[in-house]
PDB file of C-alpha atoms in Angstrom:
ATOM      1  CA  UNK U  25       5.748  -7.472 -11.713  1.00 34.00           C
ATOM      2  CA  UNK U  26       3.843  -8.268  -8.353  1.00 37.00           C
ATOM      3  CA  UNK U  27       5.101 -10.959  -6.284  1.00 39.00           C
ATOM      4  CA  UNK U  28       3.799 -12.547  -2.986  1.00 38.00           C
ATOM      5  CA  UNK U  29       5.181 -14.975  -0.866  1.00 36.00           C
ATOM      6  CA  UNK U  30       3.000 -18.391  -1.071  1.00 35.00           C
ATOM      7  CA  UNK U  31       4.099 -20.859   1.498  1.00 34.00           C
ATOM      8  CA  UNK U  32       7.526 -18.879   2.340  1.00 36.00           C
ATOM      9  CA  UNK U  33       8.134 -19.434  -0.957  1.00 38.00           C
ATOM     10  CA  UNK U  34       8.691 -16.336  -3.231  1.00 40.00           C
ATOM     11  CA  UNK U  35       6.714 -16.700  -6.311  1.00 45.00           C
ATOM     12  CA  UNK U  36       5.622 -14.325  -9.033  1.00 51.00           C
ATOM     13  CA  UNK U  37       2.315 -14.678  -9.522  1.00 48.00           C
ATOM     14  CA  UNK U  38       0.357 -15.802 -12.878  1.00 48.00           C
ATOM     15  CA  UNK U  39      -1.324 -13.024 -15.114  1.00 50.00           C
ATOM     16  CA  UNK U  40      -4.572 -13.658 -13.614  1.00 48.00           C
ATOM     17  CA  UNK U  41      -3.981 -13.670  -9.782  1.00 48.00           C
ATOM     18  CA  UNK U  42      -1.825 -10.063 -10.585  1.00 48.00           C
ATOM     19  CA  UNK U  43      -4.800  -9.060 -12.156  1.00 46.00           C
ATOM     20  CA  UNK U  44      -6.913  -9.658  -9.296  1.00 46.00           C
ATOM     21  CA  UNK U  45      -4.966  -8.153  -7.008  1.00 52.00           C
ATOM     22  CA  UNK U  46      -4.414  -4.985  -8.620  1.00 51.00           C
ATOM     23  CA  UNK U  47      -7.869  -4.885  -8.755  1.00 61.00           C
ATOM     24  CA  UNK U  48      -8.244  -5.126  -5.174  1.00 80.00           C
ATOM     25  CA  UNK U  49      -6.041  -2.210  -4.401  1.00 87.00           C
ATOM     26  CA  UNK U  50      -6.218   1.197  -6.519  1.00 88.00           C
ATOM     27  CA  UNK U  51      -3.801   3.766  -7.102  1.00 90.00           C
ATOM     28  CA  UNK U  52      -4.616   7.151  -8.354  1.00 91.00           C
ATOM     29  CA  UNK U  53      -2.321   8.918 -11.105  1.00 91.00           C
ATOM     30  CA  UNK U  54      -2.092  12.181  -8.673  1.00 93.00           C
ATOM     31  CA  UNK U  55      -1.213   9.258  -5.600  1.00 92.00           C
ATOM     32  CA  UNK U  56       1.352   7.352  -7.931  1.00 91.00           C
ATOM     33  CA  UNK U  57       2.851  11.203  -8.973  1.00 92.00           C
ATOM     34  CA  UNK U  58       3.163  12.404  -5.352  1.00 93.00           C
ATOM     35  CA  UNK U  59       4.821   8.609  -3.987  1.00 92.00           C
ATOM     36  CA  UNK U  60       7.059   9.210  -6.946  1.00 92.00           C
ATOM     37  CA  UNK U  61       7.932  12.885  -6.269  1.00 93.00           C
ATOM     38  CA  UNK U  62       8.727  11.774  -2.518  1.00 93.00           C
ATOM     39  CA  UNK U  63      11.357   9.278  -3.323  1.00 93.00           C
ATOM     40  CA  UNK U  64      12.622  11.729  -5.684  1.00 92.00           C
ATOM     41  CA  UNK U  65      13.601  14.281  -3.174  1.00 94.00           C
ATOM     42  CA  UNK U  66      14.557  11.230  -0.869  1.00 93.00           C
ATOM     43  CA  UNK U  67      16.724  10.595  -3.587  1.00 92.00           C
ATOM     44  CA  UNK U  68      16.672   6.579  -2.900  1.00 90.00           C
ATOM     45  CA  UNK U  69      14.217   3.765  -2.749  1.00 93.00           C
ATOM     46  CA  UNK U  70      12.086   1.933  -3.980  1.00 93.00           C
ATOM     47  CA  UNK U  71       8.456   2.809  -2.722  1.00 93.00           C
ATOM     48  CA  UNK U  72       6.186   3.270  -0.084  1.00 94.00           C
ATOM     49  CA  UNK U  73       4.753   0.123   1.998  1.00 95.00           C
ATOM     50  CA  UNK U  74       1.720   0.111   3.716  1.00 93.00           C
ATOM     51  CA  UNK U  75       1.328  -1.977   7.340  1.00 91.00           C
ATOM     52  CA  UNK U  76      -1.387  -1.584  10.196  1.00 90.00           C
ATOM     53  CA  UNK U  77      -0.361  -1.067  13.989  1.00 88.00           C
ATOM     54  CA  UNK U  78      -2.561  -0.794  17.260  1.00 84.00           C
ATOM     55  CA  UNK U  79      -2.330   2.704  18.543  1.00 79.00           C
ATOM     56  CA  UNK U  80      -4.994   5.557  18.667  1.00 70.00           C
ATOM     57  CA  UNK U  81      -9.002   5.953  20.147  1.00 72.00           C
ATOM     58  CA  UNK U  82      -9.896   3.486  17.203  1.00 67.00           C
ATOM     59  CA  UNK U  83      -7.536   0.710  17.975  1.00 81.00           C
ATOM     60  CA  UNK U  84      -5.627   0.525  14.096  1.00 86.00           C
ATOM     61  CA  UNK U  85      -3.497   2.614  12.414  1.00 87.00           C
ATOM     62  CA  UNK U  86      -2.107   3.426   9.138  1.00 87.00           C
ATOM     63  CA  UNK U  87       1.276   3.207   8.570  1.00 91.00           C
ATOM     64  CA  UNK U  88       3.235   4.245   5.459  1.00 92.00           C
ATOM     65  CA  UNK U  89       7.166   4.399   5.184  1.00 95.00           C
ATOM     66  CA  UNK U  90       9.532   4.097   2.783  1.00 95.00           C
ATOM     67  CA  UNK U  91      10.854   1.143   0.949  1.00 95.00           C
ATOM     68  CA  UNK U  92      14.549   0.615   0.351  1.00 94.00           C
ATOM     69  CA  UNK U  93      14.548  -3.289  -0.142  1.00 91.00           C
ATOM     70  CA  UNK U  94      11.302  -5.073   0.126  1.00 89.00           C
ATOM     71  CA  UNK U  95      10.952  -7.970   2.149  1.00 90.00           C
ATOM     72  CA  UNK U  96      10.092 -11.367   0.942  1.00 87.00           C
ATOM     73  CA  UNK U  97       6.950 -11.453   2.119  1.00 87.00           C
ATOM     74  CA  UNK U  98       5.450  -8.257   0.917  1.00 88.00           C
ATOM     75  CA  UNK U  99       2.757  -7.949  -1.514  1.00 88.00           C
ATOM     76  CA  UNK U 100       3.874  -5.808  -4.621  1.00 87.00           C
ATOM     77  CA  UNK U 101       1.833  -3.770  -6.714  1.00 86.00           C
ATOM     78  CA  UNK U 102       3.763  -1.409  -9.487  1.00 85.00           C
ATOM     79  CA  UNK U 103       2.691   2.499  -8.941  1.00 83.00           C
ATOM     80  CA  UNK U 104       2.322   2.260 -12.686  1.00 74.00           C
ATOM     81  CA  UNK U 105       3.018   0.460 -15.712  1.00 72.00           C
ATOM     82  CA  UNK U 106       6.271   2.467 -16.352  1.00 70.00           C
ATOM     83  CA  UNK U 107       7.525   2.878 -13.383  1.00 74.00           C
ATOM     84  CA  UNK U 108      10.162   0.835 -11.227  1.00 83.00           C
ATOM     85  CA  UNK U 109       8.743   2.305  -8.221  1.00 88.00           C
ATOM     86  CA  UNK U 110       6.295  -0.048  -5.924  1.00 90.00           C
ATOM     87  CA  UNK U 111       3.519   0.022  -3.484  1.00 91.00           C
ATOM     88  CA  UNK U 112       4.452  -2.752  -0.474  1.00 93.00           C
ATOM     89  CA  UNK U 113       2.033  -4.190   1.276  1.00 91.00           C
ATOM     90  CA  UNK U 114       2.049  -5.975   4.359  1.00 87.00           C
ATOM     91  CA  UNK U 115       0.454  -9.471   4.146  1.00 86.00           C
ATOM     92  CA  UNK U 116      -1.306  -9.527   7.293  1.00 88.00           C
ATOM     93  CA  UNK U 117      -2.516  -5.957   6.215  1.00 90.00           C
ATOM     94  CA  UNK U 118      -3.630  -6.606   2.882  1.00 89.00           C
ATOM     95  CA  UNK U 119      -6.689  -8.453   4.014  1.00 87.00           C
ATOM     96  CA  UNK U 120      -7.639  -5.342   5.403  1.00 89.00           C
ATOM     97  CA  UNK U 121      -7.020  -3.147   2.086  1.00 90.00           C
ATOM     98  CA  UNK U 122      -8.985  -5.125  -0.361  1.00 88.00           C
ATOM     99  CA  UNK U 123     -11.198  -2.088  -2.300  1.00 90.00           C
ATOM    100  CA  UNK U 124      -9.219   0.471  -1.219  1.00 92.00           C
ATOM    101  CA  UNK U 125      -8.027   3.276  -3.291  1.00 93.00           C
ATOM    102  CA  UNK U 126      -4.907   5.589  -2.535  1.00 93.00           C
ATOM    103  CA  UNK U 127      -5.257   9.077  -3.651  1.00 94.00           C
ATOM    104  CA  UNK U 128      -3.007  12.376  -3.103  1.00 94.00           C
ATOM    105  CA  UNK U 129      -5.358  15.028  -2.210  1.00 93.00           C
ATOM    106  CA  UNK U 130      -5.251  18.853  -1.389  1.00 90.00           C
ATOM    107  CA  UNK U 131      -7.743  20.192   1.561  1.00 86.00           C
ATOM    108  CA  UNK U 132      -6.880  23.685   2.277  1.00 87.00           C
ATOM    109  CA  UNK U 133      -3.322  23.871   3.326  1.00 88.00           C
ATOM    110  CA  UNK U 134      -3.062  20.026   4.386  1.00 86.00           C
ATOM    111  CA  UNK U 135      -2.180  17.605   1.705  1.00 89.00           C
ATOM    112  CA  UNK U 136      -1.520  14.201   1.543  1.00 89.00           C
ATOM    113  CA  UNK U 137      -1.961  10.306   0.848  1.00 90.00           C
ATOM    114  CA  UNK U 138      -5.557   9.670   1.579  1.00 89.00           C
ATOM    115  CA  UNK U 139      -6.766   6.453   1.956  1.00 90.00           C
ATOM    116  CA  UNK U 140     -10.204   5.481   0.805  1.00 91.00           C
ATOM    117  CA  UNK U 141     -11.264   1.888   2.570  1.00 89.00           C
ATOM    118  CA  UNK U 142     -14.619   0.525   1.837  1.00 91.00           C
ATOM    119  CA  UNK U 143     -14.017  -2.195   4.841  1.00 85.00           C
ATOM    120  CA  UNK U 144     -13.562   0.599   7.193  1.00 82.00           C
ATOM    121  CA  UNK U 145     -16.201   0.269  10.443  1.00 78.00           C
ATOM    122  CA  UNK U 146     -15.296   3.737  12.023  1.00 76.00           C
ATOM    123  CA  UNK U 147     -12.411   6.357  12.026  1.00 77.00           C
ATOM    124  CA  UNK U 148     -11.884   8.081  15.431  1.00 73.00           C
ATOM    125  CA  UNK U 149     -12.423  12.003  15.759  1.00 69.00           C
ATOM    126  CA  UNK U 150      -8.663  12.901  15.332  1.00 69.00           C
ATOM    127  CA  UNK U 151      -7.966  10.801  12.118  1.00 65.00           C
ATOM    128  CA  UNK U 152      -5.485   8.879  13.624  1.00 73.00           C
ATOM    129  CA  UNK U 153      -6.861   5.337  14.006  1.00 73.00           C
ATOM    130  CA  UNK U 154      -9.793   2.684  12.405  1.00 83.00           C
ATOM    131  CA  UNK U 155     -11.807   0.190  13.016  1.00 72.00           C
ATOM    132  CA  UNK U 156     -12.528  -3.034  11.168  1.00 81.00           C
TER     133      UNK U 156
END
C-alpha cells in the first residue's frame, strides 16, 4: 500500500497514481533481499528511508537509515509485493529520485546499496556527495 501525504492530509493513493510512482522509483530483487536481510539481523523495523542532506565536495548527499515508524509525510513504496517491509522516501527528496533504481551490488570486497540516478549532474571523486 503506498501512501503520501496530500495537503497534510494522509491519503492512500488511487491504483493509478501508486502505479506511477512505483514506476518512478525501482527496486531490484537482490536490493529488496539485502534491505530485508538488514532489518532481519536488526531484528526490528520497518524499512529503510531515503532523504538528501548538504555535506561533501558535491554539495548533496545520500542518506539511508532505518525505519521504525514512518512519518506522515513519507512517500511509501512496498520492497515487494509480499513483503511488509517499505522503502521511505522523503518528500522533498523524491523529486530528486524520479528514475532511479536501487540495487545491492558486490565490487570486490565492498558491497552495498547502490543507487542508480538518471537526474544525477555529477558525483564528486570520493563518492560521497551529488549534484543536481
Amino acid at each position: 500500500m503506498l501512501q503520501y501525504n496530500l495537503n497534510n492530509k494522509y491519503k492512500k493513493v488511487n491504483a493509478k497514481q501508486k502505479n506511477h510512482i512505483e514506476k518512478e522509483v525501482t527496486i531490484t530483487i537482490a536490493a529488496a533481499a539485502h534491505i530485508a536481510k538488514c532489518i532481519a539481523k536488526r531484528k526490528f523495523g520497518i524499512g529503510i528511508k531515503v532523504s538528501m542532506k548538504k555535506q561533501g565536495c558535491s554539495g548533496i548527499a545520500y542518506v539511508l537509515s532505518y525505519v521504525d515508524q514512518a512519518e506522515i509525510t513519507d512517500i511509501i513504496i512496498k520492497i515487494t509485493s509480499n513483503s511488509s517491509l517499505a522503502l521511505f522516501i522523503d518528500p522533498k527528496t523524491y523529486q530528486y529520485l524520479k528514475g532511479t533504481t536501487f540495487d545491492y551490488v558486490k565490487k570486490g570486497l565492498n558491497s552495498g546499496l547502490d543507487i542508480k540516478n538518471p537526474n544525477e549532474k555529477g558525483r564528486c571523486g570520493c563518492g560521497e556527495s551529488v549534484m543536481f
